[in-house]
Coordinates of N, CA and C and ligand atoms in Angstrom, one line a residue:
M81 N 8.3 -78.0 42.5 CA 8.8 -77.1 43.8 C 8.2 -75.9 43.5
R82 N 7.8 -75.1 44.7 CA 6.9 -73.8 44.7 C 7.9 -72.9 44.6
K83 N 7.9 -71.5 43.8 CA 8.5 -70.6 43.5 C 8.7 -69.6 45.0
Q84 N 9.4 -68.6 45.0 CA 9.2 -67.5 46.2 C 9.0 -66.5 45.9
I85 N 8.2 -66.1 46.5 CA 7.8 -64.6 46.3 C 8.0 -63.5 47.4
I86 N 8.8 -62.5 47.1 CA 8.9 -61.5 48.2 C 8.8 -60.1 47.5
I87 N 7.8 -59.5 48.3 CA 7.0 -58.3 47.8 C 7.4 -57.0 48.9
G88 N 7.9 -56.1 48.2 CA 8.0 -54.9 49.3 C 6.5 -54.3 49.5
N89 N 6.4 -53.8 50.6 CA 5.1 -52.9 50.7 C 5.6 -51.8 51.1
W90 N 5.5 -50.8 50.1 CA 6.0 -49.5 50.7 C 4.8 -48.7 51.5
K91 N 3.7 -49.0 51.5 CA 2.6 -48.0 52.1 C 2.6 -46.8 51.7
M92 N 2.5 -46.2 52.4 CA 2.5 -44.4 51.7 C 3.9 -43.9 52.4
F93 N 4.7 -43.9 51.8 CA 6.0 -43.9 51.9 C 6.7 -43.2 50.3
K94 N 7.5 -42.1 50.3 CA 8.3 -41.8 49.3 C 7.7 -41.4 48.4
T95 N 8.0 -40.1 47.9 CA 7.2 -39.6 46.3 C 7.8 -40.2 45.0
N96 N 7.1 -39.3 44.2 CA 7.3 -40.2 42.6 C 8.5 -40.3 42.4
S97 N 9.2 -39.1 42.9 CA 10.7 -39.0 42.1 C 11.8 -40.1 42.9
N98 N 11.6 -39.8 44.2 CA 12.5 -41.0 45.4 C 12.0 -42.5 44.8
A99 N 10.6 -42.7 44.5 CA 10.7 -43.7 43.9 C 11.0 -44.5 42.9
I100 N 11.0 -43.5 42.0 CA 11.9 -43.3 40.3 C 13.4 -43.9 40.6
E101 N 14.0 -42.7 41.2 CA 15.6 -43.1 41.6 C 15.8 -44.6 42.1
F102 N 14.9 -44.9 43.3 CA 14.9 -45.9 43.8 C 14.8 -47.5 43.0
V103 N 13.9 -47.6 41.9 CA 13.9 -48.6 41.1 C 14.9 -48.7 40.0
K104 N 15.0 -47.3 39.9 CA 16.2 -47.1 38.5 C 17.6 -47.8 39.2
S105 N 17.8 -47.7 40.2 CA 18.8 -48.1 40.9 C 18.9 -49.7 41.3
I106 N 17.8 -50.1 41.8 CA 17.6 -51.6 42.3 C 17.5 -52.4 41.0
D107 N 16.7 -52.0 40.0 CA 16.4 -52.9 39.3 C 17.3 -54.2 38.8
S108 N 18.4 -53.0 38.3 CA 19.1 -53.9 37.2 C 20.1 -54.8 38.2
Q109 N 20.0 -54.3 39.5 CA 20.9 -55.3 40.3 C 20.3 -56.3 41.0
V110 N 18.8 -56.4 40.4 CA 17.8 -58.0 40.7 C 18.3 -58.9 39.9
E111 N 18.8 -59.9 40.0 CA 18.9 -60.9 38.4 C 17.5 -61.5 38.4
S112 N 17.3 -61.8 36.9 CA 16.1 -62.3 36.8 C 16.2 -63.7 37.0
N113 N 15.5 -64.2 37.6 CA 15.4 -65.6 38.2 C 14.2 -66.4 38.4
S114 N 14.2 -67.5 37.6 CA 12.8 -67.9 37.0 C 12.1 -68.5 38.5
N115 N 12.8 -69.0 39.5 CA 12.2 -69.4 40.8 C 12.1 -68.1 41.7
L116 N 11.9 -67.1 41.7 CA 11.7 -66.0 42.7 C 11.1 -65.0 41.8
I117 N 10.1 -64.4 42.5 CA 9.2 -63.2 41.9 C 9.3 -62.6 42.8
A118 N 10.2 -61.1 42.4 CA 10.5 -60.0 43.2 C 9.3 -58.7 42.9
G119 N 8.7 -58.0 43.8 CA 8.3 -56.9 43.7 C 8.1 -55.8 44.6
I120 N 7.3 -54.9 44.3 CA 7.3 -54.0 45.7 C 5.7 -53.5 44.9
A121 N 5.0 -53.6 46.1 CA 3.8 -52.7 46.2 C 3.8 -51.2 46.4
V122 N 3.5 -50.6 45.3 CA 3.8 -48.9 45.5 C 2.2 -48.3 45.8
P123 N 2.3 -47.0 46.1 CA 1.5 -46.1 46.0 C 0.7 -46.1 44.6
T124 N -0.6 -46.1 44.6 CA -1.2 -46.0 43.3 C -0.9 -45.1 42.2
I125 N -0.3 -43.9 42.7 CA 0.1 -42.7 41.8 C 1.3 -43.1 41.1
M126 N 2.1 -44.0 41.7 CA 3.5 -44.3 41.1 C 3.5 -45.5 39.8
I127 N 2.5 -46.1 39.9 CA 2.9 -47.6 39.4 C 3.0 -47.3 37.9
S128 N 2.4 -45.9 37.2 CA 2.6 -45.7 35.8 C 4.1 -45.3 35.6
D129 N 4.8 -44.4 36.3 CA 6.1 -44.3 35.8 C 6.8 -45.7 36.4
L130 N 6.8 -46.1 37.4 CA 7.4 -47.3 37.6 C 7.4 -48.5 37.1
S131 N 6.4 -48.7 36.3 CA 6.3 -49.8 35.4 C 7.3 -49.7 34.4
K132 N 7.5 -48.2 33.7 CA 8.3 -48.1 32.9 C 9.6 -48.4 33.0
V133 N 10.1 -48.0 34.1 CA 11.5 -48.4 34.7 C 11.9 -49.7 35.3
A134 N 10.8 -50.7 35.7 CA 11.2 -51.8 36.4 C 11.0 -52.9 35.2
K135 N 12.1 -53.7 35.1 CA 12.5 -54.7 34.2 C 12.4 -56.2 35.0
N136 N 13.0 -56.1 36.2 CA 13.3 -57.5 37.1 C 12.3 -57.6 37.8
I137 N 12.1 -56.5 38.1 CA 11.0 -56.5 39.4 C 9.5 -56.0 39.1
K138 N 8.2 -56.6 39.7 CA 7.2 -56.3 39.5 C 6.8 -55.3 40.5
I139 N 6.0 -54.8 39.4 CA 5.3 -53.3 40.5 C 3.7 -53.9 40.7
A140 N 3.8 -53.8 41.8 CA 2.4 -54.3 42.5 C 1.6 -53.1 42.9
A141 N 0.3 -53.3 43.3 CA -0.4 -52.2 43.6 C -1.1 -52.6 45.3
Q142 N -1.3 -51.5 45.9 CA -1.6 -51.9 47.4 C -3.2 -52.2 48.0
N143 N -3.8 -51.6 46.6 CA -5.3 -51.9 47.1 C -5.9 -51.7 45.5
C144 N -7.3 -51.9 45.4 CA -8.0 -51.6 44.3 C -9.6 -51.5 44.7
Y145 N -10.4 -51.0 43.9 CA -11.8 -51.5 44.4 C -12.1 -52.3 43.3
F146 N -13.7 -53.0 43.6 CA -13.8 -54.3 42.5 C -14.9 -53.5 41.5
E147 N -15.4 -52.7 41.7 CA -16.4 -52.5 40.6 C -15.4 -51.8 39.3
K148 N -16.0 -52.3 38.1 CA -15.0 -51.8 37.0 C -14.9 -50.5 36.9
E149 N -16.0 -49.3 37.0 CA -15.9 -48.0 36.8 C -17.2 -47.2 37.7
G150 N -17.3 -46.3 37.7 CA -18.5 -45.6 38.4 C -18.0 -44.5 39.4
A151 N -19.0 -44.1 40.0 CA -19.0 -43.0 41.1 C -18.2 -43.3 42.3
F152 N -17.1 -43.7 42.4 CA -16.4 -44.2 43.5 C -15.0 -43.2 43.8
T153 N -15.3 -42.1 44.4 CA -14.6 -40.9 44.3 C -13.5 -41.6 45.2
G154 N -11.9 -41.2 44.6 CA -10.9 -41.8 45.3 C -10.3 -43.2 45.3
E155 N -11.1 -44.1 44.5 CA -10.5 -45.7 44.4 C -10.2 -45.7 42.7
T156 N -9.2 -46.7 42.7 CA -8.8 -47.2 41.4 C -9.4 -48.4 40.9
S157 N -9.5 -48.9 40.0 CA -10.1 -50.0 39.5 C -9.3 -50.7 38.9
I158 N -9.9 -52.2 38.9 CA -9.0 -53.1 38.2 C -8.7 -52.7 37.0
P159 N -9.4 -52.4 35.8 CA -8.9 -52.0 34.6 C -7.8 -51.1 34.6
M160 N -7.8 -50.1 35.4 CA -7.0 -49.1 35.4 C -5.4 -49.6 35.8
L161 N -5.8 -50.6 36.6 CA -4.3 -51.4 37.0 C -3.8 -52.1 36.0
K162 N -4.6 -53.1 35.2 CA -4.4 -53.9 34.2 C -3.8 -53.3 33.1
E163 N -3.9 -52.0 32.9 CA -3.9 -51.3 31.7 C -2.2 -50.8 31.8
L164 N -1.6 -50.7 33.2 CA -0.5 -50.8 33.3 C 0.3 -51.7 33.7
N165 N -0.1 -53.2 33.5 CA 0.6 -54.4 33.2 C 1.0 -54.6 34.9
V166 N -0.1 -53.8 35.9 CA 0.2 -54.7 37.2 C -0.9 -55.9 37.5
E167 N 0.5 -57.1 37.9 CA -0.3 -58.5 38.2 C -0.6 -58.6 39.6
Y168 N 0.0 -58.0 40.6 CA -0.2 -58.3 42.0 C -0.8 -57.0 42.7
V169 N -1.8 -57.5 43.5 CA -2.5 -56.6 44.3 C -2.7 -57.4 45.6
V170 N -2.1 -56.5 46.6 CA -2.6 -56.7 47.9 C -3.9 -56.1 48.4
I171 N -4.4 -57.2 49.0 CA -5.7 -57.2 49.4 C -5.9 -57.4 50.8
G172 N -6.6 -56.7 51.7 CA -6.9 -56.9 52.9 C -5.9 -56.8 54.2
H173 N -4.9 -55.8 53.5 CA -3.9 -55.8 54.3 C -4.4 -55.1 55.6
S174 N -3.9 -55.4 56.9 CA -4.3 -55.3 58.2 C -4.6 -54.0 58.5
E175 N -3.9 -53.3 57.8 CA -4.1 -51.5 58.1 C -5.4 -50.8 57.2
R176 N -5.6 -51.7 56.1 CA -6.9 -51.7 55.1 C -8.3 -52.0 56.2
R177 N -7.8 -52.9 56.9 CA -9.2 -53.4 57.7 C -9.5 -52.5 58.8
D178 N -8.0 -52.3 59.3 CA -8.6 -51.3 60.6 C -8.5 -49.9 60.5
I179 N -7.5 -49.3 59.6 CA -8.0 -48.0 60.0 C -9.2 -47.5 58.9
F180 N -9.0 -48.3 57.5 CA -10.4 -47.9 56.4 C -11.6 -48.8 56.6
K181 N -11.3 -49.6 57.9 CA -12.9 -50.6 57.7 C -13.2 -51.3 56.8
E182 N -12.3 -51.7 56.1 CA -12.7 -53.0 55.0 C -13.1 -54.4 55.7
D183 N -14.4 -54.5 55.3 CA -14.7 -55.9 56.1 C -14.4 -57.2 55.0
D184 N -14.8 -58.0 55.4 CA -14.5 -59.2 54.5 C -15.1 -59.3 53.6
R185 N -16.6 -58.9 53.6 CA -17.3 -59.1 52.3 C -16.7 -58.1 51.2
L186 N -16.2 -57.0 51.6 CA -15.4 -56.1 50.4 C -14.2 -56.7 50.0
I187 N -13.7 -57.6 50.9 CA -12.1 -58.1 50.5 C -12.7 -59.3 49.4
N188 N -13.7 -60.0 49.7 CA -13.8 -60.9 49.0 C -14.6 -60.4 47.5
N189 N -14.9 -59.7 47.6 CA -15.5 -58.7 46.3 C -14.2 -58.6 45.4
K190 N -13.2 -57.9 46.4 CA -12.4 -57.5 45.9 C -11.1 -58.8 45.0
V191 N -11.1 -59.9 45.8 CA -10.7 -61.3 45.6 C -11.2 -61.8 44.1
K192 N -12.4 -61.8 44.3 CA -13.1 -62.4 42.9 C -13.0 -61.5 42.0
A193 N -13.1 -59.7 41.9 CA -12.9 -59.4 41.0 C -11.5 -59.1 40.3
L194 N -10.5 -59.4 41.1 CA -9.5 -59.5 40.4 C -9.0 -60.8 40.2
I195 N -9.7 -61.8 40.4 CA -9.7 -63.1 39.7 C -10.1 -63.2 38.4
A196 N -11.1 -62.4 38.2 CA -11.8 -62.7 37.3 C -11.1 -61.9 35.9
A197 N -10.7 -60.8 36.5 CA -9.5 -59.8 35.8 C -8.3 -60.4 35.4
G198 N -7.9 -61.6 35.6 CA -6.9 -62.1 35.5 C -5.3 -61.5 36.5
L199 N -5.9 -61.0 37.7 CA -4.9 -60.4 38.4 C -4.7 -61.5 39.4
T200 N -3.4 -61.3 40.3 CA -3.4 -62.3 41.3 C -3.4 -61.3 42.6
P201 N -4.7 -61.4 43.1 CA -4.7 -61.0 44.8 C -3.6 -61.5 45.7
I202 N -3.2 -60.6 46.5 CA -2.2 -61.1 47.3 C -2.9 -61.0 48.7
L203 N -3.6 -62.1 49.2 CA -4.9 -61.8 50.2 C -4.1 -62.0 51.8
C204 N -4.3 -60.9 52.4 CA -3.3 -61.1 53.7 C -4.4 -61.3 54.7
C205 N -4.1 -61.9 55.9 CA -4.8 -62.6 56.7 C -3.7 -62.4 58.4
G206 N -4.3 -62.4 59.3 CA -3.6 -62.2 60.4 C -4.3 -61.8 61.8
E207 N -3.6 -62.1 62.8 CA -4.4 -62.0 64.0 C -4.1 -60.7 65.0
S208 N -4.5 -60.4 65.9 CA -3.9 -59.1 66.4 C -3.7 -59.5 67.7
L209 N -2.9 -58.7 68.7 CA -2.0 -59.1 69.7 C -2.9 -59.9 70.9
E210 N -4.5 -59.4 71.0 CA -5.1 -59.8 71.8 C -5.5 -61.4 71.5
I211 N -5.9 -61.9 70.0 CA -6.0 -62.9 69.5 C -5.0 -64.0 69.9
Y212 N -3.7 -63.5 69.4 CA -2.7 -64.2 69.7 C -2.3 -64.9 71.1
E213 N -2.8 -64.0 72.0 CA -2.6 -64.4 73.5 C -3.5 -65.2 73.7
S214 N -4.6 -65.2 73.0 CA -5.6 -65.7 73.9 C -5.8 -67.2 73.1
G215 N -4.6 -67.4 72.3 CA -4.5 -68.5 71.6 C -5.7 -69.3 70.4
K216 N -6.5 -67.9 70.0 CA -7.2 -68.1 69.1 C -6.8 -67.9 67.5
T217 N -5.5 -67.6 67.1 CA -5.0 -67.4 65.9 C -5.4 -68.5 64.8
M218 N -5.6 -69.5 65.0 CA -5.8 -70.2 64.0 C -7.1 -70.2 63.4
D219 N -8.1 -70.3 64.7 CA -9.7 -69.8 64.3 C -10.0 -68.3 63.8
H220 N -9.2 -67.5 64.1 CA -9.6 -66.1 63.4 C -8.9 -66.1 61.9
V221 N -7.9 -66.9 61.5 CA -7.4 -66.7 60.4 C -8.3 -67.3 59.6
K222 N -8.5 -68.8 60.2 CA -9.4 -69.7 59.3 C -10.8 -69.1 58.7
K223 N -11.4 -68.4 59.6 CA -12.7 -67.2 59.2 C -12.1 -66.4 58.0
Q224 N -11.1 -65.4 58.6 CA -11.0 -64.8 57.5 C -10.9 -65.5 56.1
L225 N -10.0 -66.5 55.9 CA -9.9 -67.2 54.6 C -11.2 -67.8 54.0
S226 N -12.3 -67.8 55.1 CA -13.2 -68.7 54.4 C -14.0 -67.6 54.0
D227 N -14.0 -66.5 54.7 CA -14.8 -65.5 54.1 C -14.3 -64.8 53.4
D228 N -12.9 -64.5 53.2 CA -12.5 -63.8 51.9 C -12.4 -64.6 50.8
L229 N -12.6 -65.9 50.7 CA -12.5 -66.8 49.2 C -13.9 -67.2 49.2
K230 N -14.9 -66.9 49.6 CA -16.5 -67.4 49.6 C -16.6 -67.3 48.2
E231 N -17.2 -68.3 47.6 CA -17.6 -68.4 46.0 C -16.5 -68.5 45.3
V232 N -15.2 -68.5 45.8 CA -14.0 -68.4 44.6 C -13.8 -70.2 44.5
S233 N -14.4 -70.5 43.1 CA -13.7 -71.8 42.9 C -12.7 -72.6 42.9
S234 N -12.4 -73.8 42.8 CA -11.3 -74.5 42.9 C -10.4 -74.0 41.9
D235 N -10.8 -73.7 40.5 CA -10.1 -73.0 39.5 C -9.9 -71.9 39.6
Q236 N -10.6 -71.2 40.4 CA -10.4 -69.4 40.3 C -9.1 -69.7 41.4
V237 N -9.4 -70.1 42.5 CA -8.1 -69.7 43.8 C -6.7 -70.1 43.2
K238 N -6.6 -70.5 42.2 CA -5.2 -71.2 41.7 C -4.2 -69.7 41.7
N239 N -5.5 -68.6 41.5 CA -4.2 -67.8 41.0 C -4.5 -66.5 42.4
V240 N -4.5 -67.2 43.7 CA -4.0 -66.6 44.6 C -3.0 -66.8 45.6
V241 N -2.4 -65.7 46.4 CA -1.1 -66.2 47.0 C -1.7 -65.5 48.2
I242 N -1.5 -66.2 49.4 CA -2.0 -65.8 50.7 C -0.5 -65.1 51.1
A243 N -0.8 -63.8 52.2 CA 0.3 -63.3 52.9 C -0.4 -63.2 54.3
Y244 N 0.4 -64.2 55.5 CA 0.2 -64.3 56.6 C 0.7 -63.2 57.2
E245 N 0.1 -62.3 57.9 CA 0.8 -60.9 58.4 C 0.5 -60.8 59.9
P246 N 0.9 -61.7 61.1 CA 0.6 -61.1 62.5 C 0.8 -59.6 62.5
I247 N -0.7 -58.9 63.3 CA -0.7 -57.5 63.4 C 0.2 -57.1 64.4
W248 N 0.6 -58.1 65.4 CA 1.4 -57.6 66.4 C 3.1 -57.5 66.2
A249 N 3.1 -57.7 64.8 CA 4.6 -58.0 64.2 C 4.6 -57.2 63.2
I250 N 3.8 -56.5 62.6 CA 4.0 -55.7 61.7 C 4.4 -54.2 62.2
G251 N 5.5 -54.0 61.8 CA 6.1 -53.0 62.0 C 6.6 -52.1 63.7
T252 N 6.5 -53.5 64.5 CA 7.0 -53.3 65.7 C 8.3 -54.0 66.1
G253 N 8.7 -54.5 65.1 CA 10.0 -55.1 65.3 C 10.1 -56.4 66.2
K254 N 8.9 -56.6 66.3 CA 8.4 -58.2 67.0 C 8.4 -59.0 66.0
V255 N 9.1 -59.7 65.6 CA 9.0 -60.9 64.4 C 8.4 -62.1 65.0
A256 N 7.5 -62.7 64.3 CA 7.0 -64.2 65.1 C 8.4 -65.0 64.7
T257 N 8.3 -65.5 65.7 CA 9.5 -66.7 65.3 C 9.3 -67.1 64.2
P258 N 10.5 -68.0 63.6 CA 10.0 -69.0 62.1 C 9.6 -69.9 62.7
E259 N 9.6 -70.4 64.2 CA 8.7 -71.9 64.2 C 7.1 -71.4 64.3
I260 N 6.7 -69.9 64.8 CA 5.3 -69.6 64.8 C 5.0 -69.7 63.6
A261 N 5.5 -68.6 62.5 CA 5.3 -68.5 61.5 C 4.7 -69.8 60.6
Q262 N 5.7 -70.3 60.9 CA 5.8 -71.9 60.1 C 4.4 -72.8 60.7
D263 N 4.2 -72.7 61.8 CA 3.1 -73.3 62.4 C 1.6 -73.0 62.1
V264 N 1.5 -71.8 62.1 CA 0.3 -70.9 61.4 C 0.3 -70.8 60.1
I265 N 1.5 -70.8 58.9 CA 1.3 -71.1 57.5 C 1.0 -72.4 57.3
K266 N 1.6 -73.8 57.9 CA 1.3 -75.2 58.0 C -0.2 -75.4 58.3
G267 N -0.9 -74.3 59.2 CA -2.2 -74.3 59.3 C -2.8 -74.1 58.6
I268 N -2.6 -72.9 57.8 CA -3.3 -72.7 57.0 C -3.0 -73.2 55.6
R269 N -2.2 -73.7 55.2 CA -2.0 -75.0 54.0 C -3.0 -76.0 54.3
D270 N -3.0 -76.4 55.5 CA -4.1 -77.8 55.6 C -5.1 -77.2 55.6
Y271 N -5.7 -76.2 55.9 CA -7.2 -75.7 55.9 C -7.5 -75.2 54.1
L272 N -6.7 -74.9 53.6 CA -6.9 -74.4 52.5 C -6.9 -75.7 51.6
A273 N -6.1 -76.8 51.7 CA -6.3 -78.2 51.6 C -7.8 -78.5 51.7
S274 N -8.5 -78.4 52.9 CA -9.7 -79.2 53.6 C -10.9 -78.2 52.4
M275 N -10.7 -77.0 51.9 CA -11.5 -76.3 50.8 C -11.4 -76.7 49.7
Y276 N -9.9 -76.7 49.0 CA -9.6 -76.7 47.9 C -9.1 -77.9 47.4
G277 N -8.5 -78.8 48.3 CA -7.8 -80.1 48.0 C -6.3 -79.9 48.1
Q278 N -5.8 -81.2 48.4 CA -4.3 -81.5 48.5 C -3.6 -80.7 47.4
E279 N -4.0 -80.9 46.2 CA -2.9 -80.5 45.4 C -2.8 -79.2 45.0
F280 N -4.0 -78.4 45.4 CA -3.9 -76.8 45.7 C -3.0 -76.1 46.6
A281 N -3.2 -77.4 47.9 CA -2.6 -76.6 49.1 C -1.3 -76.8 49.0
N282 N -0.8 -78.0 48.1 CA 0.7 -78.1 47.9 C 1.6 -77.2 47.1
E283 N 0.5 -76.4 46.3 CA 0.8 -75.2 45.1 C 1.0 -74.1 45.3
V284 N -0.2 -73.6 46.3 CA -0.5 -71.9 46.5 C 1.0 -71.4 47.3
L285 N 1.3 -70.7 47.0 CA 2.5 -69.6 47.4 C 1.8 -69.1 48.8
I286 N 2.5 -69.1 50.1 CA 2.0 -68.4 51.2 C 3.4 -67.9 52.0
Q287 N 3.0 -66.3 52.1 CA 4.2 -65.7 52.4 C 4.0 -65.1 53.9
Y288 N 5.2 -64.7 54.6 CA 5.0 -64.3 56.3 C 5.5 -62.7 55.7
G289 N 4.6 -62.0 56.7 CA 5.2 -60.8 56.8 C 4.8 -60.3 58.4
G290 N 5.5 -59.1 58.3 CA 6.2 -59.0 59.9 C 7.4 -58.7 60.5
S291 N 7.9 -57.6 60.2 CA 9.1 -57.1 60.8 C 10.2 -58.0 60.2
V292 N 10.2 -58.5 58.7 CA 11.3 -59.4 58.1 C 12.2 -58.4 57.5
K293 N 13.7 -58.8 57.8 CA 14.8 -58.0 57.1 C 15.6 -58.6 56.6
P294 N 16.4 -58.1 56.3 CA 17.7 -58.8 55.5 C 18.1 -59.6 56.8
E295 N 18.2 -59.5 57.9 CA 19.0 -60.3 58.9 C 18.3 -61.3 59.3
N296 N 17.0 -61.5 59.3 CA 16.0 -62.5 59.5 C 15.8 -63.4 58.4
I297 N 15.4 -62.7 57.3 CA 14.5 -63.5 56.0 C 15.2 -64.8 55.9
K298 N 16.6 -65.2 56.0 CA 16.9 -66.6 55.7 C 16.0 -67.8 56.5
E299 N 16.1 -67.4 57.9 CA 15.5 -68.5 58.6 C 14.1 -68.4 58.6
I300 N 13.2 -67.2 57.7 CA 11.9 -67.4 57.9 C 11.8 -68.3 56.9
L301 N 12.6 -68.2 55.7 CA 12.2 -68.9 54.3 C 12.7 -70.1 54.5
A302 N 13.4 -70.4 55.4 CA 13.8 -71.7 55.5 C 12.9 -72.9 55.9
Q303 N 11.9 -72.3 56.6 CA 10.6 -73.1 57.3 C 10.0 -73.7 55.9
P304 N 9.5 -74.7 55.6 CA 9.1 -75.6 54.6 C 7.7 -74.9 54.1
D305 N 6.9 -74.6 54.9 CA 5.9 -74.0 54.4 C 5.9 -72.6 53.9
I306 N 6.7 -71.9 54.3 CA 7.1 -70.4 54.1 C 7.5 -70.1 52.5
D307 N 7.0 -69.5 51.7 CA 7.4 -69.4 50.4 C 7.8 -67.9 50.1
G308 N 7.8 -67.1 50.9 CA 7.9 -65.7 50.7 C 7.6 -64.8 51.7
A309 N 8.0 -63.5 51.4 CA 7.9 -62.4 52.2 C 6.8 -61.2 52.0
L310 N 6.1 -60.8 52.6 CA 5.7 -59.2 52.4 C 6.5 -58.2 53.3
V311 N 7.0 -57.6 53.0 CA 8.0 -56.7 53.6 C 7.5 -55.0 53.5
G312 N 7.5 -54.7 54.8 CA 7.5 -53.1 54.7 C 8.6 -52.1 54.9
G313 N 8.9 -52.1 56.3 CA 10.0 -51.0 56.4 C 11.3 -51.6 55.8
A314 N 11.9 -52.9 55.8 CA 13.0 -53.2 55.0 C 12.9 -53.0 53.6
S315 N 11.6 -52.9 53.0 CA 11.9 -52.6 51.9 C 11.9 -51.3 51.3
L316 N 11.9 -50.5 52.2 CA 12.4 -48.8 51.9 C 13.8 -48.5 51.4
V317 N 14.6 -49.1 51.5 CA 16.4 -48.8 51.8 C 16.5 -49.8 50.7
E318 N 17.5 -49.0 49.7 CA 17.9 -49.6 48.5 C 18.7 -51.2 49.0
D319 N 19.6 -50.8 50.2 CA 20.7 -51.9 50.5 C 19.9 -52.7 50.9
S320 N 18.8 -53.0 51.7 CA 18.2 -53.5 52.1 C 16.9 -54.2 52.0
Y321 N 16.5 -53.6 50.8 CA 15.6 -54.4 49.5 C 16.6 -55.4 48.9
L322 N 17.7 -55.0 48.7 CA 18.4 -55.8 47.6 C 18.6 -57.2 48.6
G323 N 19.0 -56.9 49.9 CA 19.5 -57.9 50.9 C 18.7 -59.1 51.3
L324 N 17.2 -58.4 50.9 CA 16.1 -59.3 51.3 C 15.8 -60.4 49.9
L325 N 16.8 -59.9 48.9 CA 16.5 -61.2 47.9 C 17.5 -61.8 47.6
K326 N 18.8 -61.4 48.6 CA 20.0 -62.0 48.5 C 19.8 -64.0 49.0
Ligands
PGA43 P1 7.0 -54.4 58.2 O1 5.3 -54.4 57.4 O2 7.8 -55.2 57.6 O3 7.3 -53.3 58.2 O4 6.5 -55.3 59.5 C1 4.8 -55.3 57.0 C2 3.5 -55.5 56.2 O5 2.8 -54.7 56.8 O6 3.2 -55.7 55.0

């Protein structure tokens, strides 16, 4: 049976002191459960302090650069994250793709570098409203996955988590119905089976993201192919974060 993975995505919210207070307060209320991976992807500057207070939840990163070191002003390397015991790194979020113009080639380099370092990329994919309305969701998502996983072998891919996040559902309150999310995620699983074989496809964890809240997470996670959620807004408030894990 696949585990569940629920990761908050704080984006560029909170300050370090707010964040420490939050994690101190919720961490002891999160029961350690071997079937659930619970975490929060936080701004890089908070990782060091939060890793010291988090025992039951994983402190994840929202981004990284693929080179080990060098003249890359403003970037964070994978060895820097690794030293702070980061295990999961969100890669290719639609905000990084749209606002910061990250392309599939860069995302592919990050995925490969993370796997090589033994960290787990949470690789995001998902379509715009325009693509969704034109019925081309699956073509778009397959292209993203094939480009972003280029040169990733069947052995290496075992360490990847996929997050399907339709852009039209992010931060809009417009959640994809559980049926829409299930259909696309089943399509992703089938596509990964064609790339890497059925055994991997049966095991890979695939999250849904886009306006997930405590009120709707149950029916989303009840879908057979959805293994968890990547949650923005609803992960910023303590009760609501804890509500996602119940
Ligand atoms: P949202 O964000 O839950 O606020 O829609 C999801 C995400 O961007 O990962």
